[in-house]
Each structure stands twice: as C-alpha cells, then as structure tokens.
Amino acid sequence: MLKDLLRTADLSPDDLEYLLAFAEELKLDHRIDHKLLRGETVVLYLTTPSTRTRLSFETAVARMGGTPVVVGPGDLQMGHPETTADTARVVSEYAAAVVIRTPDDEQVRTFAEHATIPVINALTDRHHPCQSIADLLTIRELYGDFAGLKLAYLGDGNNVAHSLLEGAALVGMDIAIATPPGYAPSDEVVERARRIAAVTGARVEVVNDPHAAVKAADFVYTDAWMSMGDPGSEKPEREFALAPYRVTGELFAEASHDARFMHCLPARRADEVAPEVIDGPRSIVLRQAENRLPTAQAVLHGLVRGRLTGSGC
Ligand code: CP
Ligand code: NVA
C-alpha cells in the first residue's frame, strides 16, 4: 500500500488511473466519500506562498468533513530545535494527513519516513506531484485518452517539469522537455521516467531546442523562470538563458494547429509566456487550476483510505 505521495512516480499507472477516475466522479458530485475526514484534522505546512495548493487542499478537507490546520514557517518547531523526525511522530498523533510545501525535498522524505500518517508533497524544489495529476486530468477531459498525444515543456527543468515527465510516462503520453544547458531535468528523474515509459509506450525526449520540442505538440507547457526557492541574484542569468524558451505567439504557432497552452501558475507575462498566448483562446490554465481541487480530494481519499498500491520501486 502507498502511504505517501512524494513524487508522481510513487504511483503505479493503475493508481494514477484510479485518482483521475475518482476526480472525474468528484467533479460530478464532490460529496462522494465526503465523511471520510469527519472529526479529523489535516495539517497543511506551507513555507512559501500558495494560492492553488493551499486553497484546493483546504477546500478539499472541508468538503470531506475535516478541519484544515494551516501552519507557516515560523509556527512549528520542526528543524529547530526539534528534529524533523520528532515533529513527524508528534503530528501523526493529531492529524489524519499532512500536506507539506517546503523547498527541501529531503526534509519531506524524512518527515514521511517518520510519520505514521499519509504525507503529501505540495511542492519541493524537485517535485510537484499534485500539479501533474491535475494537469493530466485536464488533458484527459479534452481528449478522453492520452494515446498519441504529445506535451512539450519549455523552460526550467525543475519541479513541475520533473512531475510532468513522470506523469506523462505513467499515462503513456509522449513528452519533450526543452531547456537551456544547465537547466536540464535531473538525470535520476529522466531515467525513472524512461523506465516507466518503456512499459507504457510513451516517448521521453530531453532537448535544448525549443522549436524541436514544440513540433507536433498538442500541449505547450511552461513554468516560472524564477522558482520560489531560487535566489534573487540568479534573475539576470536566468532571464538571459531562458529567453529563447519564452512561449511567444510565433513559437506557439509552431506546435500542432489546435495545440493548447498550459501553465501551473503563477505566471509572469513579461517572462515565460506572452499575454496573447496565456490569455488567448487556446489557453487552458484556468481549467488546470480548477482541477487542483478534485484531484486534491482524490489524493486525500486514495491515501487515507489506503486505495493506492504504489509503484513498488
Ligand atoms: N500551481 C501551484 O502550485 O500554485 P500555488 O503556488 O499558488 O499553490
Ligand atoms: N516552479 C515553480 C512552481 C510553482 C507552482 C516554483 O517552484 O516556484
């Protein structure tokens, strides 16, 4: 049984299918299994700002009859003076699950190792599994399936790119990631995605050329050039390196004629995407944001009910 969701590849293809199908049902009636968290709390520990993740999980917990307890970076003794392991053991005595956003992926792993309750990664510097599940739901709502589809991701090959790589591989959708040299996704994630893709039949490409990546793409996806964990001093060099990956109207026109634009949000219209694209008729960013709620509810249900088996690796 899968206890935690720390990265998308923690899921098996069947787990992901279960979550997507359950989220689709929740969109029709969000009261399915709505008493699961009655009398329970779910702790949301968020060390950086969040609109979508915080509000979708808070709403999901409320819809399931529970009480969300939101704590920020100065609120817990975790890390100082208490060990992460001790905090995890203590929180496990009170809550039904924990949702954690902190840049330090290793700390979230340590927390999960010592917690006896489900732990959900709500964004680290390496992974954003909840975003990728909502994105896959958005794609499936449009096409009904993933076979024969291609997603191109342009920009920084970090957390969102990693989770998309793993998610696309799990559902058997082709994915091309284009990054400047020095901003490539981690080898470990690419290798993991390729191992999954070898079973599901997806193609996983990692290139430098944004034009090659968007060719024949059904979805063009980008993310912030400056992530929340990136030091402000890197801004000029990041802007210089990532400029050719900005999704302009011209670059977007090189994708499939009916390609959709995707972004996890928050977006910077002066950086990674032109207003004409993100605010244009083929942008599906608001549907992605909308789908954070049913997928958050599905993830809580799947983990708290013990319905997920895990990838086993
Ligand atoms: N996409 C996303 O996770 O947004 P927030 O940072 O607002 O939660
Ligand atoms: N890459 C971005 C994603 C925000 C949802 C960041 O880490 O800030």
Short mmCIF file of C-alpha atoms and ligand atoms in Angstrom, two decimals:
data_model
loop_
_atom_site.label_atom_id
_atom_site.label_comp_id
_atom_site.label_asym_id
_atom_site.label_seq_id
_atom_site.Cartn_x
_atom_site.Cartn_y
_atom_site.Cartn_z
CA MET A 1 0.00 0.00 0.00
CA LEU A 2 1.23 3.51 -0.81
CA LYS A 3 1.36 5.66 2.36
CA ASP A 4 2.65 8.92 0.92
CA LEU A 5 2.62 10.91 -2.30
CA LEU A 6 6.09 12.45 -2.50
CA ARG A 7 6.58 12.32 -6.27
CA THR A 8 4.37 11.36 -9.20
CA ALA A 9 6.39 8.21 -9.87
CA ASP A 10 5.39 6.91 -6.43
CA LEU A 11 2.13 5.99 -8.19
CA SER A 12 1.62 2.98 -10.40
CA PRO A 13 -0.22 3.52 -13.72
CA ASP A 14 -3.28 1.93 -12.07
CA ASP A 15 -3.04 4.30 -9.09
CA LEU A 16 -2.95 7.28 -11.40
CA GLU A 17 -5.92 5.95 -13.35
CA TYR A 18 -7.78 5.47 -10.05
CA LEU A 19 -7.10 9.07 -8.98
CA LEU A 20 -8.10 10.53 -12.35
CA ALA A 21 -11.30 8.49 -12.49
CA PHE A 22 -12.18 9.36 -8.91
CA ALA A 23 -11.51 13.06 -9.53
CA GLU A 24 -13.81 12.91 -12.56
CA GLU A 25 -16.55 11.45 -10.35
CA LEU A 26 -15.94 14.15 -7.74
CA LYS A 27 -16.43 16.83 -10.37
CA LEU A 28 -19.94 15.49 -10.85
CA ASP A 29 -20.63 15.09 -7.13
CA HIS A 30 -18.00 16.22 -4.64
CA ARG A 31 -19.85 14.53 -1.75
CA ILE A 32 -18.66 11.01 -2.62
CA ASP A 33 -16.90 9.69 0.48
CA HIS A 34 -17.45 13.17 1.97
CA LYS A 35 -17.46 11.96 5.59
CA LEU A 36 -14.02 10.37 5.38
CA LEU A 37 -12.35 13.16 7.39
CA ARG A 38 -15.20 13.92 9.81
CA GLY A 39 -13.74 14.82 13.20
CA GLU A 40 -10.21 14.77 11.77
CA THR A 41 -7.65 17.46 11.04
CA VAL A 42 -5.29 17.67 8.08
CA VAL A 43 -2.17 19.77 8.66
CA LEU A 44 -1.04 21.99 5.80
CA TYR A 45 2.52 23.09 6.46
CA LEU A 46 3.45 25.69 3.85
CA THR A 47 6.76 27.53 3.99
CA THR A 48 6.20 29.56 0.81
CA PRO A 49 3.12 31.34 -0.55
CA SER A 50 0.44 29.34 -2.30
CA THR A 51 -2.89 30.18 -3.91
CA ARG A 52 -3.93 26.98 -5.67
CA THR A 53 -2.34 24.32 -3.49
CA ARG A 54 -3.41 25.88 -0.22
CA LEU A 55 -6.95 26.73 -1.23
CA SER A 56 -7.60 23.47 -3.07
CA PHE A 57 -6.42 21.33 -0.15
CA GLU A 58 -8.20 23.49 2.44
CA THR A 59 -11.40 23.24 0.42
CA ALA A 60 -10.93 19.51 -0.18
CA VAL A 61 -10.51 18.83 3.55
CA ALA A 62 -13.58 20.92 4.36
CA ARG A 63 -15.60 19.09 1.71
CA MET A 64 -14.59 15.79 3.30
CA GLY A 65 -15.84 16.88 6.69
CA GLY A 66 -12.43 17.60 8.22
CA THR A 67 -10.67 20.67 9.54
CA PRO A 68 -7.62 22.00 7.73
CA VAL A 69 -4.95 23.38 10.07
CA VAL A 70 -2.64 25.70 8.13
CA VAL A 71 0.77 26.40 9.64
CA GLY A 72 3.58 28.53 8.25
CA PRO A 73 7.35 28.52 8.52
CA GLY A 74 7.53 30.20 11.95
CA ASP A 75 4.79 28.12 13.52
CA LEU A 76 6.32 24.69 14.11
CA GLN A 77 9.45 23.69 15.99
CA MET A 78 10.36 21.39 13.07
CA GLY A 79 14.04 21.51 12.28
CA HIS A 80 14.77 23.87 15.17
CA PRO A 81 15.01 22.93 17.96
CA GLU A 82 13.09 19.70 17.24
CA THR A 83 14.18 17.15 14.68
CA THR A 84 12.01 16.69 11.62
CA ALA A 85 11.51 13.08 12.71
CA ASP A 86 10.17 14.10 16.14
CA THR A 87 7.77 16.63 14.60
CA ALA A 88 6.55 13.96 12.17
CA ARG A 89 5.89 11.49 15.01
CA VAL A 90 4.03 14.11 17.05
CA VAL A 91 1.88 15.41 14.18
CA SER A 92 0.92 11.81 13.45
CA GLU A 93 -0.78 11.70 16.86
CA TYR A 94 -3.15 14.54 15.95
CA ALA A 95 -3.84 14.60 12.23
CA ALA A 96 -5.19 12.26 9.57
CA ALA A 97 -2.71 13.50 6.93
CA VAL A 98 -0.09 16.18 6.31
CA VAL A 99 0.36 18.32 3.20
CA ILE A 100 3.85 19.88 3.05
CA ARG A 101 5.29 22.64 0.89
CA THR A 102 8.95 23.38 1.53
CA PRO A 103 11.83 23.61 -0.96
CA ASP A 104 13.78 20.84 0.79
CA ASP A 105 12.70 17.57 -0.83
CA GLU A 106 14.93 15.59 1.53
CA GLN A 107 13.16 17.06 4.57
CA VAL A 108 9.78 15.99 3.20
CA ARG A 109 11.16 12.46 2.70
CA THR A 110 12.49 12.40 6.25
CA PHE A 111 9.14 13.64 7.55
CA ALA A 112 7.27 10.95 5.62
CA GLU A 113 9.63 8.23 6.80
CA HIS A 114 8.85 9.00 10.45
CA ALA A 115 5.17 9.94 10.13
CA THR A 116 2.63 7.17 10.53
CA ILE A 117 0.01 9.12 8.55
CA PRO A 118 -0.08 9.98 4.82
CA VAL A 119 2.26 12.79 3.75
CA ILE A 120 1.59 14.70 0.53
CA ASN A 121 4.25 16.75 -1.24
CA ALA A 122 2.70 20.14 -2.01
CA LEU A 123 5.83 21.37 -3.90
CA THR A 124 9.50 20.95 -3.23
CA ASP A 125 12.42 22.06 -5.36
CA ARG A 126 12.27 18.63 -7.07
CA HIS A 127 8.63 17.60 -7.36
CA HIS A 128 5.07 18.86 -7.66
CA PRO A 129 3.01 15.68 -7.93
CA CYS A 130 -0.37 17.27 -7.17
CA GLN A 131 0.05 19.72 -10.04
CA SER A 132 0.86 16.96 -12.52
CA ILE A 133 -2.22 14.95 -11.56
CA ALA A 134 -4.46 17.99 -12.13
CA ASP A 135 -2.73 18.62 -15.46
CA LEU A 136 -3.30 15.06 -16.60
CA LEU A 137 -6.96 15.31 -15.63
CA THR A 138 -7.20 18.50 -17.72
CA ILE A 139 -5.70 16.76 -20.75
CA ARG A 140 -7.93 13.72 -20.35
CA GLU A 141 -11.03 15.89 -20.14
CA LEU A 142 -10.17 17.30 -23.56
CA TYR A 143 -9.14 14.11 -25.37
CA GLY A 144 -10.57 11.26 -23.30
CA ASP A 145 -7.26 9.41 -23.52
CA PHE A 146 -3.50 10.04 -23.72
CA ALA A 147 -2.53 7.76 -26.59
CA GLY A 148 -0.90 9.60 -29.48
CA LEU A 149 -0.71 12.93 -27.63
CA LYS A 150 2.47 14.95 -27.17
CA LEU A 151 3.22 17.52 -24.48
CA ALA A 152 6.13 19.94 -24.91
CA TYR A 153 7.54 21.63 -21.82
CA LEU A 154 9.79 24.66 -22.31
CA GLY A 155 11.89 26.35 -19.64
CA ASP A 156 13.46 25.39 -16.35
CA GLY A 157 13.70 21.61 -15.91
CA ASN A 158 12.88 21.56 -12.22
CA ASN A 159 9.93 20.54 -10.04
CA VAL A 160 6.96 20.92 -12.41
CA ALA A 161 8.95 19.53 -15.36
CA HIS A 162 10.00 16.54 -13.24
CA SER A 163 6.46 15.72 -12.21
CA LEU A 164 5.20 16.10 -15.78
CA LEU A 165 7.92 13.76 -17.02
CA GLU A 166 6.88 11.10 -14.54
CA GLY A 167 3.16 11.68 -15.08
CA ALA A 168 3.36 11.58 -18.88
CA ALA A 169 5.39 8.38 -18.71
CA LEU A 170 2.84 6.78 -16.39
CA VAL A 171 -0.13 7.52 -18.68
CA GLY A 172 1.77 6.69 -21.89
CA MET A 173 1.79 10.22 -23.33
CA ASP A 174 4.78 11.49 -25.33
CA ILE A 175 6.70 14.32 -23.68
CA ALA A 176 9.51 16.57 -24.92
CA ILE A 177 11.34 18.81 -22.47
CA ALA A 178 13.38 21.68 -23.89
CA THR A 179 15.71 23.53 -21.52
CA PRO A 180 18.85 25.59 -21.89
CA PRO A 181 22.11 23.85 -20.98
CA GLY A 182 22.45 23.95 -17.20
CA TYR A 183 18.67 23.85 -16.63
CA ALA A 184 18.02 20.26 -17.72
CA PRO A 185 15.84 17.96 -15.61
CA SER A 186 17.67 15.68 -13.21
CA ASP A 187 19.16 12.52 -14.71
CA GLU A 188 17.55 10.47 -11.98
CA VAL A 189 14.07 11.72 -12.91
CA VAL A 190 14.64 11.32 -16.66
CA GLU A 191 15.90 7.76 -16.17
CA ARG A 192 12.96 6.93 -13.92
CA ALA A 193 10.53 8.36 -16.50
CA ARG A 194 12.23 6.40 -19.28
CA ARG A 195 11.97 3.16 -17.31
CA ILE A 196 8.23 3.74 -16.83
CA ALA A 197 7.83 4.82 -20.47
CA ALA A 198 9.45 1.59 -21.64
CA VAL A 199 6.44 -0.20 -20.16
CA THR A 200 3.66 2.27 -21.07
CA GLY A 201 4.93 3.08 -24.57
CA ALA A 202 5.50 6.83 -24.06
CA ARG A 203 8.35 8.69 -25.76
CA VAL A 204 10.53 10.81 -23.46
CA GLU A 205 12.72 13.42 -25.15
CA VAL A 206 15.04 15.91 -23.46
CA VAL A 207 16.48 18.52 -25.82
CA ASN A 208 17.84 22.06 -25.90
CA ASP A 209 15.95 23.24 -28.99
CA PRO A 210 12.50 24.69 -28.13
CA HIS A 211 11.46 24.56 -31.80
CA ALA A 212 12.16 20.83 -32.00
CA ALA A 213 10.20 20.25 -28.77
CA VAL A 214 7.03 22.10 -29.83
CA LYS A 215 6.87 20.44 -33.25
CA ALA A 216 3.59 18.49 -33.50
CA ALA A 217 2.91 19.10 -29.80
CA ASP A 218 -0.72 19.02 -28.66
CA PHE A 219 0.17 20.86 -25.46
CA VAL A 220 2.80 23.51 -24.85
CA TYR A 221 3.58 23.94 -21.17
CA THR A 222 5.83 26.37 -19.36
CA ASP A 223 6.58 27.48 -15.79
CA ALA A 224 8.24 30.38 -13.99
CA TRP A 225 11.86 31.16 -14.82
CA MET A 226 12.42 32.06 -11.17
CA SER A 227 11.06 29.40 -8.83
CA MET A 228 10.24 30.20 -5.22
CA GLY A 229 13.42 28.52 -3.97
CA ASP A 230 15.73 30.28 -6.46
CA PRO A 231 17.97 33.07 -5.12
CA GLY A 232 17.05 36.51 -6.49
CA SER A 233 20.69 37.03 -7.50
CA GLU A 234 20.18 34.46 -10.30
CA LYS A 235 17.48 36.53 -12.03
CA PRO A 236 19.62 38.18 -14.75
CA GLU A 237 21.38 34.96 -15.78
CA ARG A 238 18.12 33.01 -15.76
CA GLU A 239 16.38 35.62 -17.90
CA PHE A 240 19.24 35.50 -20.39
CA ALA A 241 19.38 31.70 -20.59
CA LEU A 242 15.63 31.15 -20.69
CA ALA A 243 14.65 33.94 -23.12
CA PRO A 244 14.62 31.64 -26.19
CA TYR A 245 12.13 29.40 -24.35
CA ARG A 246 9.53 32.14 -23.82
CA VAL A 247 6.24 30.92 -25.30
CA THR A 248 5.54 33.69 -27.78
CA GLY A 249 2.73 33.62 -30.33
CA GLU A 250 5.29 32.67 -33.01
CA LEU A 251 6.73 29.75 -31.06
CA PHE A 252 3.26 28.54 -30.07
CA ALA A 253 2.24 28.61 -33.77
CA GLU A 254 4.94 26.00 -34.47
CA ALA A 255 3.02 23.44 -32.39
CA SER A 256 0.03 21.46 -33.65
CA HIS A 257 -2.63 23.77 -35.21
CA ASP A 258 -5.03 23.23 -32.29
CA ALA A 259 -2.38 22.98 -29.54
CA ARG A 260 -3.38 24.10 -26.06
CA PHE A 261 -1.26 26.24 -23.78
CA MET A 262 -0.66 25.05 -20.20
CA HIS A 263 0.94 26.64 -17.13
CA CYS A 264 0.81 25.59 -13.48
CA LEU A 265 0.52 29.28 -12.43
CA PRO A 266 1.53 31.73 -11.04
CA ALA A 267 2.59 33.12 -14.45
CA ARG A 268 4.76 36.09 -15.38
CA ARG A 269 3.60 37.56 -18.66
CA ALA A 270 6.83 39.53 -19.03
CA ASP A 271 8.94 36.36 -18.76
CA GLU A 272 7.97 32.84 -19.71
CA VAL A 273 4.78 33.46 -21.71
CA ALA A 274 3.34 36.22 -23.88
CA PRO A 275 -0.08 37.62 -22.89
CA GLU A 276 -1.52 36.73 -26.32
CA VAL A 277 -0.82 33.05 -25.57
CA ILE A 278 -1.79 32.70 -21.91
CA ASP A 279 -4.84 34.96 -22.31
CA GLY A 280 -5.70 33.56 -25.73
CA PRO A 281 -8.47 31.13 -26.73
CA ARG A 282 -6.25 28.04 -26.61
CA SER A 283 -5.03 28.60 -23.06
CA ILE A 284 -6.33 26.02 -20.57
CA VAL A 285 -4.58 27.37 -17.47
CA LEU A 286 -7.77 28.06 -15.56
CA ARG A 287 -9.04 24.53 -16.16
CA GLN A 288 -5.73 23.25 -14.74
CA ALA A 289 -6.24 25.42 -11.66
CA GLU A 290 -9.86 24.27 -11.32
CA ASN A 291 -8.72 20.65 -11.46
CA ARG A 292 -6.43 21.09 -8.47
CA LEU A 293 -9.49 20.76 -6.20
CA PRO A 294 -11.00 17.42 -7.31
CA THR A 295 -7.53 15.91 -7.63
CA ALA A 296 -6.56 17.10 -4.13
CA GLN A 297 -9.71 15.46 -2.82
CA ALA A 298 -8.95 12.28 -4.78
CA VAL A 299 -5.38 12.13 -3.44
CA LEU A 300 -6.57 12.55 0.17
CA HIS A 301 -9.19 9.85 -0.39
CA GLY A 302 -6.75 7.47 -2.09
CA LEU A 303 -4.11 7.75 0.62
CA VAL A 304 -6.33 7.94 3.72
CA ARG A 305 -8.47 5.01 2.51
CA GLY A 306 -5.36 3.06 1.51
CA ARG A 307 -6.59 2.57 -2.06
CA LEU A 308 -3.22 3.07 -3.77
CA THR A 309 -0.68 0.29 -4.24
CA GLY A 310 2.36 2.35 -5.24
CA SER A 311 4.90 1.78 -7.97
CA GLY A 312 6.88 -0.68 -5.90
CA CYS A 313 10.21 0.94 -6.82
N1 CP B 1 0.45 25.80 -9.15
C1 CP B 1 0.60 25.99 -7.84
O1 CP B 1 1.02 25.11 -7.10
O2 CP B 1 0.20 27.21 -7.41
P1 CP B 1 0.37 27.79 -5.94
O3 CP B 1 1.83 28.07 -5.74
O4 CP B 1 -0.45 29.04 -5.93
O5 CP B 1 -0.11 26.76 -4.96
N1 NVA B 2 8.45 26.09 -10.36
C1 NVA B 2 7.55 26.89 -9.56
C2 NVA B 2 6.24 26.19 -9.44
C3 NVA B 2 5.19 26.97 -8.70
C4 NVA B 2 3.89 26.23 -8.57
C5 NVA B 2 8.19 27.14 -8.21
O1 NVA B 2 8.82 26.22 -7.67
O2 NVA B 2 8.05 28.24 -7.69
#
